[in-house]
């Protein structure tokens, strides 16, 4: 595909994704924050469903060598970077997805978050240019490099090559684990619902009893 | 149209996006946002600094700015799609944060997100909808990081709501 066609396909995908997210109010930040702070799982469940579909889909195609998996070494920076990101997204009340979606709805705060995401990226470019860490993609080896705090590269494809088991088998195991988590959330929601109903009944009973006493 | 009147179940929305993401994976690569944002940062920096940008090695070695990078257009597409959805459902209106504290939090949050994405080489979208389903080791590292970060962020937020900070 030529770069122009790639850009058009990407724009089309982005537009549909943006529309669906705007209509569903999906937010990746909420998927994590609400589960942690408020024990509500509306967005968490949607995220898990997408991850289940993708786990089967991606590993299925990777089994036959199709698709374009991401290729770069990971290490301490992967954990540390997303740790900072996690704090930032809760403070900003938006992540990479919802900043674009909310900006499209006219949210100036989201646009402001986006501008400072760019500023943060530029600041990192200055830090990197002084520290040269994490290693640039061209110097990545795919192997463990403890001096650079890098663990190399591994995914379903490399596991298939190493163990001779199709990548999709690993994908199905992951999907089963995600499904177990999803079921756990549903159980928790049912328990929350039952608890809520119990409280409501008790409240009504108390109200009726008070009314009866007043009448008497 | 019903679609623009009722809120869509996020499970249906994300399932549909996941199916489209599989097509993206086959054609170019999984859904991602951070890479496109970095390229936009580079292009904007180039517009402001011109050739001076060459003096910052990051923009020579890791992300040489060029406008025909497909990941940029996913983000622009999301902005456009959300705008269309908001206008069609009469949900578009200017929302401006009222309190100074909100502006401060959003500024700090934005900076942390941008810095974090580049430190990790990936964003949250790539973590959950790219690396994790590819079963990349980085996906598990990133997911642990973002959950720990979201927990710390939530604790800070809670403390602020309670008025301790």
Coordinates of C-alpha atoms in Angstrom, one line a residue:
Chain A
X1 CA 0.0 0.0 0.0
X2 CA 1.2 3.5 -0.7
X3 CA 1.5 5.9 2.2
X4 CA -1.4 7.9 1.0
X5 CA -3.7 4.8 0.9
X6 CA -2.4 3.9 4.4
X7 CA -3.3 7.4 5.7
X8 CA -6.8 7.2 4.2
X9 CA -7.4 3.7 5.7
X10 CA -6.2 5.0 9.0
X11 CA -8.4 8.1 8.8
X12 CA -11.4 5.9 8.0
X13 CA -10.7 3.5 10.9
X14 CA -10.2 6.5 13.2
X15 CA -13.4 8.1 12.1
X16 CA -15.5 5.0 12.8
X17 CA -13.8 4.4 16.1
X18 CA -14.3 8.0 17.1
X19 CA -17.9 7.9 16.2
X20 CA -18.5 4.7 18.1
X21 CA -16.7 6.0 21.1
X22 CA -18.5 9.2 21.1
X23 CA -21.9 7.4 20.9
X24 CA -21.0 4.9 23.7
X25 CA -19.0 7.3 26.0
X26 CA -16.3 4.7 26.2
X27 CA -13.2 5.9 28.0
X28 CA -10.1 3.9 28.7
X29 CA -9.3 6.0 31.7
X30 CA -12.7 5.3 33.2
X31 CA -12.2 1.6 32.5
X32 CA -9.4 1.6 35.0
X33 CA -10.2 4.6 37.3
X34 CA -13.9 3.7 37.9
X35 CA -13.0 0.1 38.7
X36 CA -10.4 1.2 41.2
X37 CA -12.3 4.2 42.8
X38 CA -16.0 3.5 42.4
X39 CA -16.1 -0.3 41.8
X40 CA -18.2 0.3 38.7
X41 CA -17.3 -1.6 35.6
X42 CA -19.2 -0.3 32.6
X43 CA -16.1 0.6 30.6
X44 CA -13.9 -2.2 32.0
X45 CA -16.3 -4.8 30.6
X46 CA -16.2 -3.3 27.2
X47 CA -12.4 -3.2 27.3
X48 CA -12.2 -6.8 28.3
X49 CA -14.6 -7.9 25.5
X50 CA -12.4 -6.0 22.9
X51 CA -9.3 -7.6 24.3
X52 CA -10.8 -11.1 24.1
X53 CA -11.8 -10.6 20.4
X54 CA -8.4 -9.2 19.6
X55 CA -6.5 -11.9 21.5
X56 CA -8.1 -14.6 19.3
X57 CA -7.9 -12.5 16.1
X58 CA -4.3 -11.3 16.4
X59 CA -2.8 -14.6 17.6
X60 CA -4.9 -16.5 15.0
X61 CA -3.4 -14.6 12.2
X62 CA 0.0 -14.6 13.8
X63 CA -0.1 -18.4 13.8
X64 CA 0.0 -18.3 10.0
X65 CA 2.5 -15.5 9.9
X66 CA 0.0 -12.8 8.9
X67 CA -0.5 -9.3 10.3
X68 CA 1.8 -6.6 11.5
X69 CA 2.7 -7.1 15.2
X70 CA 4.6 -4.3 16.9
X71 CA 8.4 -5.0 16.9
X72 CA 10.5 -3.3 19.6
X73 CA 12.4 -4.2 22.7
X74 CA 10.7 -3.7 26.1
X75 CA 12.1 -3.2 29.5
X76 CA 11.9 -1.1 32.6
X77 CA 11.0 1.9 30.6
X78 CA 7.8 0.2 29.4
X79 CA 6.6 -0.2 33.0
X80 CA 7.8 3.2 34.1
X81 CA 6.4 5.0 31.2
X82 CA 2.9 3.6 31.5
X83 CA 3.1 4.1 35.3
X84 CA 3.6 7.8 34.7
X85 CA 0.9 7.7 32.0
X86 CA -1.5 6.0 34.5
X87 CA -1.1 8.8 37.0
X88 CA -1.4 11.4 34.3
X89 CA -4.6 10.0 32.8
X90 CA -6.4 10.0 36.1
X91 CA -5.3 13.5 36.9
X92 CA -6.3 14.8 33.4
X93 CA -9.5 12.8 33.4
X94 CA -8.7 11.6 29.9
X95 CA -6.4 9.2 28.0
X96 CA -5.1 9.3 24.5
X97 CA -8.4 8.1 23.1
X98 CA -10.8 10.3 25.1
X99 CA -8.7 13.5 24.6
X100 CA -9.4 13.2 20.9
X101 CA -13.0 12.1 21.3
X102 CA -13.8 14.8 23.9
X103 CA -12.0 17.5 21.9
X104 CA -14.3 16.5 19.0
X105 CA -17.3 17.2 21.3
X106 CA -16.0 20.7 22.1
X107 CA -14.3 20.0 25.4
X108 CA -11.6 22.6 25.8
X109 CA -10.1 20.8 28.8
X110 CA -9.5 17.7 26.6
X111 CA -7.8 19.9 24.0
X112 CA -5.6 21.4 26.7
X113 CA -4.6 17.9 27.9
X114 CA -3.8 17.1 24.3
X115 CA -1.6 20.2 23.9
X116 CA 0.3 19.3 27.1
X117 CA 0.7 15.7 25.9
X118 CA 2.5 17.1 22.9
X119 CA 4.6 19.3 25.3
X120 CA 5.4 16.3 27.5
X121 CA 6.5 14.4 24.4
X122 CA 8.8 17.2 23.3
X123 CA 10.2 17.4 26.8
X124 CA 11.0 13.7 26.7
X125 CA 12.7 14.2 23.3
X126 CA 15.1 16.6 25.1
X127 CA 15.7 14.2 27.9
X128 CA 16.3 11.3 25.5
X129 CA 18.7 13.4 23.5
X130 CA 20.8 13.8 26.7
X131 CA 20.4 10.3 28.2
X132 CA 20.0 8.1 25.0
X133 CA 17.8 5.8 27.0
X134 CA 15.8 3.7 26.3
X135 CA 17.7 2.4 23.3
X136 CA 16.7 3.7 19.9
X137 CA 14.8 1.2 17.8
X138 CA 17.8 0.8 15.4
X139 CA 20.0 -0.3 18.3
X140 CA 17.5 -2.8 19.7
X141 CA 18.8 -6.4 19.7
X142 CA 15.7 -8.4 20.6
X143 CA 17.7 -10.0 23.4
X144 CA 17.9 -9.4 27.1
X145 CA 20.2 -6.4 27.7
X146 CA 20.4 -5.9 31.5
X147 CA 22.9 -3.0 31.2
X148 CA 20.2 -1.0 29.3
X149 CA 17.4 -2.5 31.5
X150 CA 15.9 -4.2 28.5
X151 CA 14.2 -7.5 28.4
X152 CA 14.2 -7.9 24.6
X153 CA 11.4 -8.9 22.4
X154 CA 8.8 -11.7 22.9
X155 CA 5.2 -12.2 21.7
X156 CA 2.9 -15.0 20.6
X157 CA 4.9 -15.5 17.4
X158 CA 8.2 -15.9 19.2
X159 CA 6.5 -18.4 21.6
X160 CA 5.2 -20.3 18.5
X161 CA 8.7 -20.4 17.1
X162 CA 10.2 -21.5 20.4
X163 CA 7.7 -24.1 21.6
X164 CA 6.3 -25.3 18.2
X165 CA 2.8 -24.6 19.5
X166 CA 0.6 -22.4 17.3
X167 CA 0.3 -18.8 18.6
X168 CA -3.5 -19.0 18.7
X169 CA -3.3 -21.6 21.5
X170 CA -1.6 -19.1 23.7
X171 CA -4.2 -16.5 22.5
X172 CA -7.0 -18.8 23.5
X173 CA -5.5 -19.3 27.0
X174 CA -5.3 -15.6 27.4
X175 CA -8.8 -15.2 26.2
X176 CA -10.0 -17.8 28.7
X177 CA -8.2 -15.8 31.5
X178 CA -9.8 -12.5 30.3
X179 CA -13.2 -14.3 30.2
X180 CA -12.7 -15.5 33.8
X181 CA -12.0 -11.9 34.8
X182 CA -15.1 -10.8 32.9
X183 CA -17.3 -13.4 34.6
X184 CA -15.8 -12.3 38.0
X185 CA -16.9 -8.7 37.3
X186 CA -20.4 -9.9 36.3
X187 CA -20.7 -11.8 39.6
X188 CA -19.5 -8.8 41.5
X189 CA -22.1 -6.6 39.8
X190 CA -24.9 -9.0 40.6
X191 CA -23.8 -9.0 44.3
X192 CA -23.7 -5.2 44.2
X193 CA -27.2 -5.2 42.7
X194 CA -28.6 -7.6 45.3
X195 CA -27.0 -5.6 48.1
X196 CA -28.5 -2.4 46.7
X197 CA -32.0 -4.0 46.5
X198 CA -31.7 -5.3 50.1
X199 CA -30.9 -1.8 51.3
X200 CA -33.8 -0.3 49.4
X201 CA -36.2 -2.9 50.8
X202 CA -35.0 -2.2 54.4
X203 CA -35.3 1.5 53.8
X204 CA -38.9 1.1 52.6
X205 CA -39.8 -1.2 55.5
X206 CA -38.4 1.4 58.0
X207 CA -40.3 4.2 56.2
X208 CA -43.6 2.1 56.4
X209 CA -43.0 1.4 60.1
X210 CA -42.4 5.1 60.9
X211 CA -45.5 6.0 59.0
X212 CA -47.5 3.4 60.9
X213 CA -46.2 4.7 64.3
X214 CA -47.1 8.3 63.3
X215 CA -50.6 7.2 62.3
X216 CA -51.1 5.2 65.5
Chain B
X1 CA -31.8 8.2 13.6
X2 CA -32.0 6.0 16.7
X3 CA -28.2 5.7 16.7
X4 CA -27.8 9.4 17.4
X5 CA -30.6 9.5 20.0
X6 CA -29.6 6.7 22.4
X7 CA -26.3 6.0 24.1
X8 CA -24.7 3.0 22.5
X9 CA -23.7 0.1 24.7
X10 CA -19.9 0.4 25.0
X11 CA -19.5 -3.4 24.7
X12 CA -21.1 -3.3 21.2
X13 CA -19.0 -0.3 20.3
X14 CA -15.7 -1.9 21.5
X15 CA -16.6 -5.2 19.9
X16 CA -17.1 -3.5 16.5
X17 CA -13.9 -1.5 17.0
X18 CA -12.0 -4.7 17.8
X19 CA -13.2 -6.4 14.6
X20 CA -12.0 -3.3 12.6
X21 CA -8.8 -3.4 14.5
X22 CA -8.1 -6.9 13.3
X23 CA -8.4 -5.6 9.7
X24 CA -6.0 -2.8 10.7
X25 CA -3.6 -5.4 12.1
X26 CA -3.6 -7.3 8.8
X27 CA -3.2 -4.2 6.7
X28 CA -0.8 -2.0 8.6
X29 CA -0.7 -2.6 12.3
X30 CA -2.9 -2.5 15.4
X31 CA -4.8 0.7 16.6
X32 CA -2.4 3.1 18.2
X33 CA -2.5 6.8 19.2
X34 CA 0.9 7.6 20.8
X35 CA 3.0 7.2 17.7
X36 CA 0.8 9.6 15.7
X37 CA 0.8 12.1 18.5
X38 CA 4.6 12.0 18.6
X39 CA 4.9 12.6 14.9
X40 CA 2.5 15.5 15.2
X41 CA 4.7 16.9 18.0
X42 CA 7.7 16.5 15.7
X43 CA 5.9 18.3 12.8
X44 CA 4.8 21.1 15.1
X45 CA 8.3 21.5 16.6
X46 CA 9.7 21.5 13.0
X47 CA 7.3 24.2 12.0
X48 CA 8.3 26.4 15.0
X49 CA 12.1 25.6 15.2
X50 CA 12.8 24.8 11.5
X51 CA 16.3 23.4 11.0
X52 CA 17.1 24.0 14.6
X53 CA 15.2 20.8 15.4
X54 CA 18.0 18.8 13.8
X55 CA 20.1 19.6 16.8
X56 CA 17.9 17.4 19.0
X57 CA 19.0 13.8 18.2
X58 CA 15.6 12.3 19.1
X59 CA 14.0 13.8 16.1
X60 CA 16.8 12.5 13.8
X61 CA 17.2 9.1 15.2
X62 CA 13.9 7.9 16.8
X63 CA 11.2 10.0 15.1
X64 CA 12.2 11.9 12.0
X65 CA 9.1 14.0 11.3
X66 CA 7.2 13.3 8.2
X67 CA 3.5 14.0 7.5
X68 CA 2.6 10.8 5.6
X69 CA 2.8 8.6 8.7
X70 CA -0.5 6.7 8.9
X71 CA -0.8 6.7 12.7
X72 CA -1.4 10.5 12.6
X73 CA -4.5 10.0 10.7
X74 CA -6.1 7.6 13.2
X75 CA -6.1 10.4 15.7
X76 CA -7.4 13.0 13.2
X77 CA -10.1 10.4 12.2
X78 CA -11.1 10.0 15.9
X79 CA -11.4 13.8 16.3
X80 CA -13.5 13.9 13.1
X81 CA -15.7 10.9 13.9
X82 CA -16.4 12.2 17.4
X83 CA -17.2 15.7 16.0
X84 CA -19.7 14.2 13.6
X85 CA -21.3 12.0 16.3
X86 CA -21.5 14.9 18.7
X87 CA -23.1 17.3 16.1
X88 CA -25.5 14.6 14.8
X89 CA -26.7 13.8 18.3
X90 CA -26.8 17.5 19.3
X91 CA -24.2 16.9 22.0
X92 CA -21.6 19.3 20.6
X93 CA -21.1 22.3 22.8
X94 CA -18.0 24.1 24.2
X95 CA -17.1 22.9 27.6
X96 CA -14.5 24.9 29.5
X97 CA -13.0 23.8 32.8
X98 CA -14.3 26.3 35.5
X99 CA -11.7 26.0 38.2
X100 CA -8.0 26.8 38.2
X101 CA -7.4 23.5 39.9
X102 CA -8.9 21.7 37.0
X103 CA -6.6 23.5 34.5
X104 CA -3.6 22.7 36.7
X105 CA -4.5 19.0 37.0
X106 CA -5.1 18.7 33.3
X107 CA -1.8 20.3 32.5
X108 CA 0.2 18.0 34.9
X109 CA -1.8 15.0 33.6
X110 CA -1.1 15.9 30.0
X111 CA 2.6 16.3 30.6
X112 CA 2.8 13.0 32.4
X113 CA 0.9 11.2 29.6
X114 CA 3.1 12.6 26.9
X115 CA 6.4 12.0 28.8
X116 CA 5.2 8.5 29.8
X117 CA 4.2 7.5 26.2
X118 CA 7.6 8.4 24.9
X119 CA 9.5 6.8 27.7
X120 CA 7.6 3.5 27.1
X121 CA 7.5 3.8 23.3
X122 CA 3.8 2.9 23.6
X123 CA 0.5 4.4 24.7
X124 CA -2.5 3.0 26.6
X125 CA -4.3 2.1 23.3
X126 CA -1.3 0.0 22.1
X127 CA -1.1 -1.6 25.5
X128 CA -4.6 -2.9 25.6
X129 CA -5.6 -3.2 21.9
X130 CA -2.2 -4.0 20.4
X131 CA 0.6 -5.4 22.6
X132 CA -1.6 -7.4 25.0
X133 CA -3.6 -9.2 22.3
X134 CA -0.3 -9.9 20.5
X135 CA 0.9 -11.3 23.8
X136 CA 4.0 -9.1 23.7
X137 CA 6.0 -9.2 26.9
X138 CA 5.8 -5.4 26.8
X139 CA 2.0 -5.6 27.0
X140 CA 2.1 -7.2 30.4
X141 CA 4.8 -4.8 31.7
X142 CA 2.8 -1.8 30.4
X143 CA -0.5 -3.1 31.8
X144 CA 1.1 -3.6 35.3
X145 CA 2.5 0.0 35.0
X146 CA -0.8 1.6 33.9
X147 CA -2.8 -0.2 36.6
X148 CA -0.3 0.8 39.3
X149 CA -0.2 4.4 37.9
X150 CA -4.0 4.6 37.8
X151 CA -4.2 3.4 41.4
X152 CA -1.7 6.0 42.5
X153 CA -3.5 8.6 40.5
X154 CA -6.9 7.6 42.0
X155 CA -5.4 7.8 45.5
X156 CA -4.1 11.4 44.8
X157 CA -7.5 12.3 43.3
X158 CA -9.4 10.8 46.3
X159 CA -7.2 12.8 48.7
X160 CA -7.9 15.9 46.7
X161 CA -11.7 15.3 46.8
X162 CA -11.4 14.9 50.5
X163 CA -9.6 18.2 50.7
X164 CA -6.4 16.8 52.2
X165 CA -4.0 18.1 49.5

